[in-house]
C-alpha positions as protocol buffer text, in pm:
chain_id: "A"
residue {
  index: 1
  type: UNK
  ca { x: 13213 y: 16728 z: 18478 }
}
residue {
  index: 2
  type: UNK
  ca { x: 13460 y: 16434 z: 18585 }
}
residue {
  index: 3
  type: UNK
  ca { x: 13266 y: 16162 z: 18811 }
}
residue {
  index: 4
  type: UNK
  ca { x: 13518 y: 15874 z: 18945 }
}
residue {
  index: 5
  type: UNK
  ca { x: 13225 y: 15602 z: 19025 }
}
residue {
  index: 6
  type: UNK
  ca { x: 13396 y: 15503 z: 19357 }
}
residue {
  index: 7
  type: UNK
  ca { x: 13327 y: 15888 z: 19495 }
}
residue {
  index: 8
  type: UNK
  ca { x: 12996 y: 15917 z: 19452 }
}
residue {
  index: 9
  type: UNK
  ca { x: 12709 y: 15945 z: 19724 }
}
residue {
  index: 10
  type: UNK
  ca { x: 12513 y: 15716 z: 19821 }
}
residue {
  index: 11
  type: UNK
  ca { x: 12242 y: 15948 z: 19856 }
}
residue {
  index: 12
  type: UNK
  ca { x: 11940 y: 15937 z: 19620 }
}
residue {
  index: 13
  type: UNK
  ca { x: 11877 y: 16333 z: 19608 }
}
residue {
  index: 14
  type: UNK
  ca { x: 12242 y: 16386 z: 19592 }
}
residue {
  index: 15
  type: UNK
  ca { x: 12233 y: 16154 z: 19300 }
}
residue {
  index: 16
  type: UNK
  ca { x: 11918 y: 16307 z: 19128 }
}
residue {
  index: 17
  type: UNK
  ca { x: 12121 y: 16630 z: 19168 }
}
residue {
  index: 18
  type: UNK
  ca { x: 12425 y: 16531 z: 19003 }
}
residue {
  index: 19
  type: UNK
  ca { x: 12177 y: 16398 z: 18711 }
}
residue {
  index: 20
  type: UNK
  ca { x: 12030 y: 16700 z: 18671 }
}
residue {
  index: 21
  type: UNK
  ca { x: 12289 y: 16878 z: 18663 }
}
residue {
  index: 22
  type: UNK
  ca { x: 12470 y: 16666 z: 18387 }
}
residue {
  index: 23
  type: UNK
  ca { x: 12125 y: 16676 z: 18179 }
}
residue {
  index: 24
  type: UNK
  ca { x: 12153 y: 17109 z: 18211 }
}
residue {
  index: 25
  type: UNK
  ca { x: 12520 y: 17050 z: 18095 }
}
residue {
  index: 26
  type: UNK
  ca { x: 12419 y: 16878 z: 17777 }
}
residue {
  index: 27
  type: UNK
  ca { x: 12114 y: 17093 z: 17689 }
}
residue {
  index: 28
  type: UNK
  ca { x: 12373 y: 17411 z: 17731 }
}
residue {
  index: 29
  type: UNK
  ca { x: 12638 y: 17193 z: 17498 }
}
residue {
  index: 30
  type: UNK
  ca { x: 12380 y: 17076 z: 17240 }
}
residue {
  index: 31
  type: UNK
  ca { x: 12215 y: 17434 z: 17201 }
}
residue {
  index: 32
  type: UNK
  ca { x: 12616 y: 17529 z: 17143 }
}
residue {
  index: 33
  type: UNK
  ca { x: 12654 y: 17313 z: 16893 }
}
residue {
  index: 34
  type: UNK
  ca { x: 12300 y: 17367 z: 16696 }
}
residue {
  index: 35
  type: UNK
  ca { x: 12476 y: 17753 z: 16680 }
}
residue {
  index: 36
  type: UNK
  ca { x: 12794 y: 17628 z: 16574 }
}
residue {
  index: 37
  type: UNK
  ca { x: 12685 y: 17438 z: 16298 }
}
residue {
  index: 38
  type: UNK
  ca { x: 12462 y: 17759 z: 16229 }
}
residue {
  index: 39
  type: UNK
  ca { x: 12761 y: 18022 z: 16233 }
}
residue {
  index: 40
  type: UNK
  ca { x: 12999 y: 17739 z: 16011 }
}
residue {
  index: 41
  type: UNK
  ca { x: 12661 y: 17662 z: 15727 }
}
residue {
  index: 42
  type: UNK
  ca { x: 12694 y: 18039 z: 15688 }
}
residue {
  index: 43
  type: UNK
  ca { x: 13020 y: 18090 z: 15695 }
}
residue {
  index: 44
  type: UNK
  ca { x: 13076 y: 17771 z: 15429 }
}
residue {
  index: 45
  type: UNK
  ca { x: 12814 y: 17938 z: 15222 }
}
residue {
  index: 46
  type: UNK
  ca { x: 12984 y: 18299 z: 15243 }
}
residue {
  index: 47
  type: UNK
  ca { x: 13323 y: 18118 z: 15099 }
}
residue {
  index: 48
  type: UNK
  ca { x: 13178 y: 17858 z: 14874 }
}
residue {
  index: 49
  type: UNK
  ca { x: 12838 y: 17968 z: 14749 }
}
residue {
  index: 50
  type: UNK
  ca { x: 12710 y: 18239 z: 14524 }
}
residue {
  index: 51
  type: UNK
  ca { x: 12852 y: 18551 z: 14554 }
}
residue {
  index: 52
  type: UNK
  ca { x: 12556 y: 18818 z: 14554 }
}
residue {
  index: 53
  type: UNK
  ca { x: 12482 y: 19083 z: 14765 }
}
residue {
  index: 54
  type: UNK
  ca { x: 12129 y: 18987 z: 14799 }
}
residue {
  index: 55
  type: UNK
  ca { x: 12246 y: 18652 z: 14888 }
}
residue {
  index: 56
  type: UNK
  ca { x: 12432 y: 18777 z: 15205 }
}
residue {
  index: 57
  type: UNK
  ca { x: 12178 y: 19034 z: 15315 }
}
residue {
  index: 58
  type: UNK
  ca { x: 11898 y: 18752 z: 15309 }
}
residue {
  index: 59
  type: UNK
  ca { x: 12164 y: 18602 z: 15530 }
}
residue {
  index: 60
  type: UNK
  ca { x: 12192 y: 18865 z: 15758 }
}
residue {
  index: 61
  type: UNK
  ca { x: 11816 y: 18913 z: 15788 }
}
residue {
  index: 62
  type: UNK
  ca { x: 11799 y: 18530 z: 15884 }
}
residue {
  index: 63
  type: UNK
  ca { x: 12028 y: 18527 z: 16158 }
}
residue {
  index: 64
  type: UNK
  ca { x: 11877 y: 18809 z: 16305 }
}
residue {
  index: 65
  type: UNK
  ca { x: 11521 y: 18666 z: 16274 }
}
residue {
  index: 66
  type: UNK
  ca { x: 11729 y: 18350 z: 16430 }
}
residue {
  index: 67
  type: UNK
  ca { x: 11865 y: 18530 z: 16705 }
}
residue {
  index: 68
  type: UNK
  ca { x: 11487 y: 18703 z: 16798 }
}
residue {
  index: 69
  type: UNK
  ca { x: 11355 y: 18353 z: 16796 }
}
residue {
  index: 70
  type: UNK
  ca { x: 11594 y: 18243 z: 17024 }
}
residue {
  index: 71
  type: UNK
  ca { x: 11580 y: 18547 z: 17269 }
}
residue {
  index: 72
  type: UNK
  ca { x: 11222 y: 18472 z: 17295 }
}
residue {
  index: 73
  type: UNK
  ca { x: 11201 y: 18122 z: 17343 }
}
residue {
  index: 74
  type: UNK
  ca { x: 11147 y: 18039 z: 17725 }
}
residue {
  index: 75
  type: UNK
  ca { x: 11452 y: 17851 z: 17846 }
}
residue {
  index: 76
  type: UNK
  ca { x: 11421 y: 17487 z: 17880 }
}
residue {
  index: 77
  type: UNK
  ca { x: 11280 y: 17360 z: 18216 }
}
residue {
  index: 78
  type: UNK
  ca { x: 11480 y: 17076 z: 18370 }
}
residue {
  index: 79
  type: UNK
  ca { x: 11255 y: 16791 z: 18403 }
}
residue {
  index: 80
  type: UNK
  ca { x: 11173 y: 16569 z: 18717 }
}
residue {
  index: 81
  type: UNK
  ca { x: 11270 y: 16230 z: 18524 }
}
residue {
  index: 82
  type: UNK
  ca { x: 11551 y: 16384 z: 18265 }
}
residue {
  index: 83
  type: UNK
  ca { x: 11611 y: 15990 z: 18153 }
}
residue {
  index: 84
  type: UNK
  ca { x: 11269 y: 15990 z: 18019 }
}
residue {
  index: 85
  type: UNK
  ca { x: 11385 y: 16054 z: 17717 }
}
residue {
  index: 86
  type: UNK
  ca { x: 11460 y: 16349 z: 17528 }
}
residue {
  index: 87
  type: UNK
  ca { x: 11257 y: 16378 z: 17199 }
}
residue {
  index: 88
  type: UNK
  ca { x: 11402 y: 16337 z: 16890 }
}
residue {
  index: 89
  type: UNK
  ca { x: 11504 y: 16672 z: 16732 }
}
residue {
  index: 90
  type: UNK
  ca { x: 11332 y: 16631 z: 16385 }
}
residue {
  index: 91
  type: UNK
  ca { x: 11300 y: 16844 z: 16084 }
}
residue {
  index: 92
  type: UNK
  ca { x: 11022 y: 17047 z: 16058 }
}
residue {
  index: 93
  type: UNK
  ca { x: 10758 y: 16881 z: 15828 }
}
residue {
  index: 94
  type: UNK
  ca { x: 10752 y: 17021 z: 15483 }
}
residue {
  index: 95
  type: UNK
  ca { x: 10430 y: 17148 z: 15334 }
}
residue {
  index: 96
  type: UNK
  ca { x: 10387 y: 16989 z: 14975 }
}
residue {
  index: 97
  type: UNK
  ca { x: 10315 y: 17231 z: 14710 }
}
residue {
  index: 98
  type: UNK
  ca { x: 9962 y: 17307 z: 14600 }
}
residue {
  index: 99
  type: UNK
  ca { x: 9865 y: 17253 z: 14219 }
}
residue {
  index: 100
  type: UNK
  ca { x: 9700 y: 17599 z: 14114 }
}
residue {
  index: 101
  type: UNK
  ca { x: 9371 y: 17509 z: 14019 }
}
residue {
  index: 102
  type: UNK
  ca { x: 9292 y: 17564 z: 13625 }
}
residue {
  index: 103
  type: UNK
  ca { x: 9114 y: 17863 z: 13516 }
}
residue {
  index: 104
  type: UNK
  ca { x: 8768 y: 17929 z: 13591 }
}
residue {
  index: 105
  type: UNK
  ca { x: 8708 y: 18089 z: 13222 }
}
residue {
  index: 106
  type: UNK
  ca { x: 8788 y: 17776 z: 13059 }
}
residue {
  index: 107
  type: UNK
  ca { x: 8480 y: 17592 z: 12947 }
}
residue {
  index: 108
  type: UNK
  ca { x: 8411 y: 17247 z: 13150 }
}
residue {
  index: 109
  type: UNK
  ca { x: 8304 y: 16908 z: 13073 }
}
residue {
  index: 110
  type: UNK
  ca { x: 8202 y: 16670 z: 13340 }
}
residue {
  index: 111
  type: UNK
  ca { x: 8220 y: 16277 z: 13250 }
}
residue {
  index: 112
  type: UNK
  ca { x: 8150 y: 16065 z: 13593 }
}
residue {
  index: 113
  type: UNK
  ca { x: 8250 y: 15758 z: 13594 }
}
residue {
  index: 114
  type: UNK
  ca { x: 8096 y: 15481 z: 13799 }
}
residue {
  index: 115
  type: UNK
  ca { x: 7771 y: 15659 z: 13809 }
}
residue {
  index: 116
  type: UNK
  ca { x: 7543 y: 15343 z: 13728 }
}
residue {
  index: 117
  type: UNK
  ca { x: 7655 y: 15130 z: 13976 }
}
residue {
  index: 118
  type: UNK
  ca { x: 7374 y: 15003 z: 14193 }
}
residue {
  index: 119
  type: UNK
  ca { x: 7446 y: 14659 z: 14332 }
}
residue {
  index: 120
  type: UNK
  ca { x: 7761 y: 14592 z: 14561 }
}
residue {
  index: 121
  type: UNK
  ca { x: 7989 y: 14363 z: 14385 }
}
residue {
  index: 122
  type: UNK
  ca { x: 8057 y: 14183 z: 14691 }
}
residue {
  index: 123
  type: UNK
  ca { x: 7696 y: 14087 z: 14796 }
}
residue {
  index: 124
  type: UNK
  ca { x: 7490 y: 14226 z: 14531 }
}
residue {
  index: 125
  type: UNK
  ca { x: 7345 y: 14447 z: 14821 }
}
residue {
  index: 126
  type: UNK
  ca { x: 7230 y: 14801 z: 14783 }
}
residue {
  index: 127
  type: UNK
  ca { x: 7479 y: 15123 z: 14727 }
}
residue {
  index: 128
  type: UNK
  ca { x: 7441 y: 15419 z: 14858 }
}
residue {
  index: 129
  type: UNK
  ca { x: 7668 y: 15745 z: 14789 }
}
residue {
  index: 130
  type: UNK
  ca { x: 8039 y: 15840 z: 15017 }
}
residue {
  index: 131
  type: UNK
  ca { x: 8137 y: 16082 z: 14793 }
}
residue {
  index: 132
  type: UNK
  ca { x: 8353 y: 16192 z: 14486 }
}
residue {
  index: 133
  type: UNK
  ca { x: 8688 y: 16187 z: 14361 }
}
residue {
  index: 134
  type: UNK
  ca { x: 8737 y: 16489 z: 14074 }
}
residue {
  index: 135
  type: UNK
  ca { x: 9018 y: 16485 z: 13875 }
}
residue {
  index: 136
  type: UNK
  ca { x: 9059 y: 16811 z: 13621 }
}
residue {
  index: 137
  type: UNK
  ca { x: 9276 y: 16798 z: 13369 }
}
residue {
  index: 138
  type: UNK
  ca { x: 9345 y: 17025 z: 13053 }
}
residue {
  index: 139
  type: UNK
  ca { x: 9251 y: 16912 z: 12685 }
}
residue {
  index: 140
  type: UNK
  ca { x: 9328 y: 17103 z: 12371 }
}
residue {
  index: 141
  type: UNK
  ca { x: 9056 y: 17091 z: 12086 }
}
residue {
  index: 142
  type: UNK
  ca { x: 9233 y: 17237 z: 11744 }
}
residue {
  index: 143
  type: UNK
  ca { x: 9182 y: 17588 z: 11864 }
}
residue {
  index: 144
  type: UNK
  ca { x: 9091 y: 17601 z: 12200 }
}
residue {
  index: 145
  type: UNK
  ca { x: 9172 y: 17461 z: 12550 }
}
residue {
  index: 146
  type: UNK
  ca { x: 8902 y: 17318 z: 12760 }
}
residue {
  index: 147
  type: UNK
  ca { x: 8899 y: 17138 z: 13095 }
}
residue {
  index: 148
  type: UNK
  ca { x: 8773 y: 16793 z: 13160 }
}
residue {
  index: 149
  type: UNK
  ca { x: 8619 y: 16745 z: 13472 }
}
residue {
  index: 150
  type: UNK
  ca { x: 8701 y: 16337 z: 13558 }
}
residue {
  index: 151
  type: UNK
  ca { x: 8419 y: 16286 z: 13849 }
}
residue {
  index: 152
  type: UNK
  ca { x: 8433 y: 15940 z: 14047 }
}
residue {
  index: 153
  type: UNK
  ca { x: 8194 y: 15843 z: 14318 }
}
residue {
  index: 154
  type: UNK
  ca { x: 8243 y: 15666 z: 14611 }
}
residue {
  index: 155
  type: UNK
  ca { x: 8018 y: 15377 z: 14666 }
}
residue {
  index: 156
  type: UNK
  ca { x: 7968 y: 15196 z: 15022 }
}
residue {
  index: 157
  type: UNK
  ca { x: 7718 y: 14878 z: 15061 }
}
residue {
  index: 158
  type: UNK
  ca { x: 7538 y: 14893 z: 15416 }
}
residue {
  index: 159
  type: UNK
  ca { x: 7531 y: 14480 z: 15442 }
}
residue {
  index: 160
  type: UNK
  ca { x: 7928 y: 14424 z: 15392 }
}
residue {
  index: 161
  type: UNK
  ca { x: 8050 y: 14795 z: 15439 }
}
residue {
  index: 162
  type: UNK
  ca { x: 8233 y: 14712 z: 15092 }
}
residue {
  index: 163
  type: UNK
  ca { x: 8348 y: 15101 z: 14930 }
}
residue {
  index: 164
  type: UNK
  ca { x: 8381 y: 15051 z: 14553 }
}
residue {
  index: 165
  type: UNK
  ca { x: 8463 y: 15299 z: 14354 }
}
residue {
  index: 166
  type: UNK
  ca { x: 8571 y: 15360 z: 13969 }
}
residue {
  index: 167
  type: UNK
  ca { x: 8945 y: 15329 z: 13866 }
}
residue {
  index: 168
  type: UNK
  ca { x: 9073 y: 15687 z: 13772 }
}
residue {
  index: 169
  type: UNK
  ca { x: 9058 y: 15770 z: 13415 }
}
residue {
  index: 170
  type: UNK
  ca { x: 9448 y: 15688 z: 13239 }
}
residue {
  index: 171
  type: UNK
  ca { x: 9682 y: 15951 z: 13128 }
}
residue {
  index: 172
  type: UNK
  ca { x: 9973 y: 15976 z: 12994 }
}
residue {
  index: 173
  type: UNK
  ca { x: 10165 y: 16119 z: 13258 }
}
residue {
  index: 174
  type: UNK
  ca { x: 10066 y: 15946 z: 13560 }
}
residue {
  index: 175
  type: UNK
  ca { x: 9903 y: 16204 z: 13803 }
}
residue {
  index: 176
  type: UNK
  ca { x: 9947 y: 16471 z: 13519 }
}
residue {
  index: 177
  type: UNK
  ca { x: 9679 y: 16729 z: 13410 }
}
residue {
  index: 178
  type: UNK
  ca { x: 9745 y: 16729 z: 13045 }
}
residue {
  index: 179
  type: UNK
  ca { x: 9527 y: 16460 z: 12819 }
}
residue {
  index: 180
  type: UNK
  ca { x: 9694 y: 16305 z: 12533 }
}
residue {
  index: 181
  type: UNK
  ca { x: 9491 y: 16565 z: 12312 }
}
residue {
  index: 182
  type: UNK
  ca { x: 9740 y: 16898 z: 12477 }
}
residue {
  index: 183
  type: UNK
  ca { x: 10035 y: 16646 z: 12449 }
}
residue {
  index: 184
  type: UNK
  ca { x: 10036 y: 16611 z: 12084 }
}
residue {
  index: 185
  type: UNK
  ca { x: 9966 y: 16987 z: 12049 }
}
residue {
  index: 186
  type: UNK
  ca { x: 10279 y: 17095 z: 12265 }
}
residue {
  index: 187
  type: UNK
  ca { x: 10461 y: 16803 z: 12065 }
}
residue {
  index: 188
  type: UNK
  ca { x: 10331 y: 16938 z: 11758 }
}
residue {
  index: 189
  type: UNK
  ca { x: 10433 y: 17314 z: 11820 }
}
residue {
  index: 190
  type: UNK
  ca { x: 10758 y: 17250 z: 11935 }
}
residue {
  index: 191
  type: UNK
  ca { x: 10885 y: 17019 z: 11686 }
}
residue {
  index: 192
  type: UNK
  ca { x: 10655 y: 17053 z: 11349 }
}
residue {
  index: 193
  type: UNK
  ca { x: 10575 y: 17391 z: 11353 }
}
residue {
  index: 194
  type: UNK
  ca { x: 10926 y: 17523 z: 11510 }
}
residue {
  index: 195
  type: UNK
  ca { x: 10716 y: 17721 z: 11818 }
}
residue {
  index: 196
  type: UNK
  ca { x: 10907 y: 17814 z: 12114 }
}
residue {
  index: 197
  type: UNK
  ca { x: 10755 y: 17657 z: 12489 }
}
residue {
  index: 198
  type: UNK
  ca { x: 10612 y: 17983 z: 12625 }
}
């Protein structure tokens, strides 16, 4: 839609309308494109990518879902003030993956850390109790696993609202769950004793 600035009204609704109108124009042309770039990922995919059956039926099964979604969705009402702003069109947020917790039949051991602290390092005042930080993490004892239960509390002082609280134990692998004691077994296996990594 062609606008030659010398021909347009002077009128404020007749203005608003022309606005409007443009904004519906671009919706229409973006939701094109979002398709486009849809139909050509697939279509790139279908030339370049695996070849598998199972690959192109999951692909098929998508675009349907696709299409459903967008069949459903309620078509976009034209704002009053369309140079509001638009919203960014962002990703959708990816969930991080869960750690499965270790096994429940393994025997534990609880060490806490921190648990005889009783004056406030800042004022010397009293501590009371937030909460806990647990850490688990797997240890091997020549012949058998066991899991070591790492239990921190959180400390808070009611004159200088100071929180204190132990530093985690150290691992080897930084945010790992093996202790130094599985490492060296694993190590051991695989390079002493010939064992495959099940």
């Amino acid at each position: 839609m062609e606008l030659d600035p010398a021909s347009l009204p002077g009128d404020v609704d007749a203005l608003r309308a022309i606005v409007l109108a443009q904004h519906a124009e671009i919706t229409g042309q973006r939701e094109l494109i979002a398709r486009l770039r849809l139909q050509l990922a697939r279509l790139r995919r279908m030339q370049f990518g695996r070849s598998s059956e199972r690959l192109a039926g999951e692909a098929d099964q998508l675009e349907l879902a696709l299409e459903e979604l967008e069949a459903d969705a309620p078509a976009p009402a034209v704002a009053d003030n369309p140079l509001a702003g638009e919203g960014r069109m962002g990703r959708p947020e990816r969930r991080k993956p869960a750690r499965r917790p270790l096994p429940d039949h393994l025997p534990r051991e609880t060490v806490e850390h921190g648990a005889d602290a009783c004056a406030c390092p800042a004022c010397g005042g009293a501590l009371r109790r937030l909460g806990e930080d647990v850490t688990e993490v797997l240890d091997y004892v020549p012949g058998r696993f066991r899991v070591i239960r790492h239990v921190r509390p959180r400390w808070s002082c009611r004159a200088c609202e100071t929180i204190t609280q132990a530093p985690p134990p150290s691992l080897p692998i930084a945010r790992g769950r093996a202790t130094a004691g599985l490492l060296a077994h694993v190590l051991v296996a695989k390079y002493a004793d010939h064992l495959p990594l099940l």
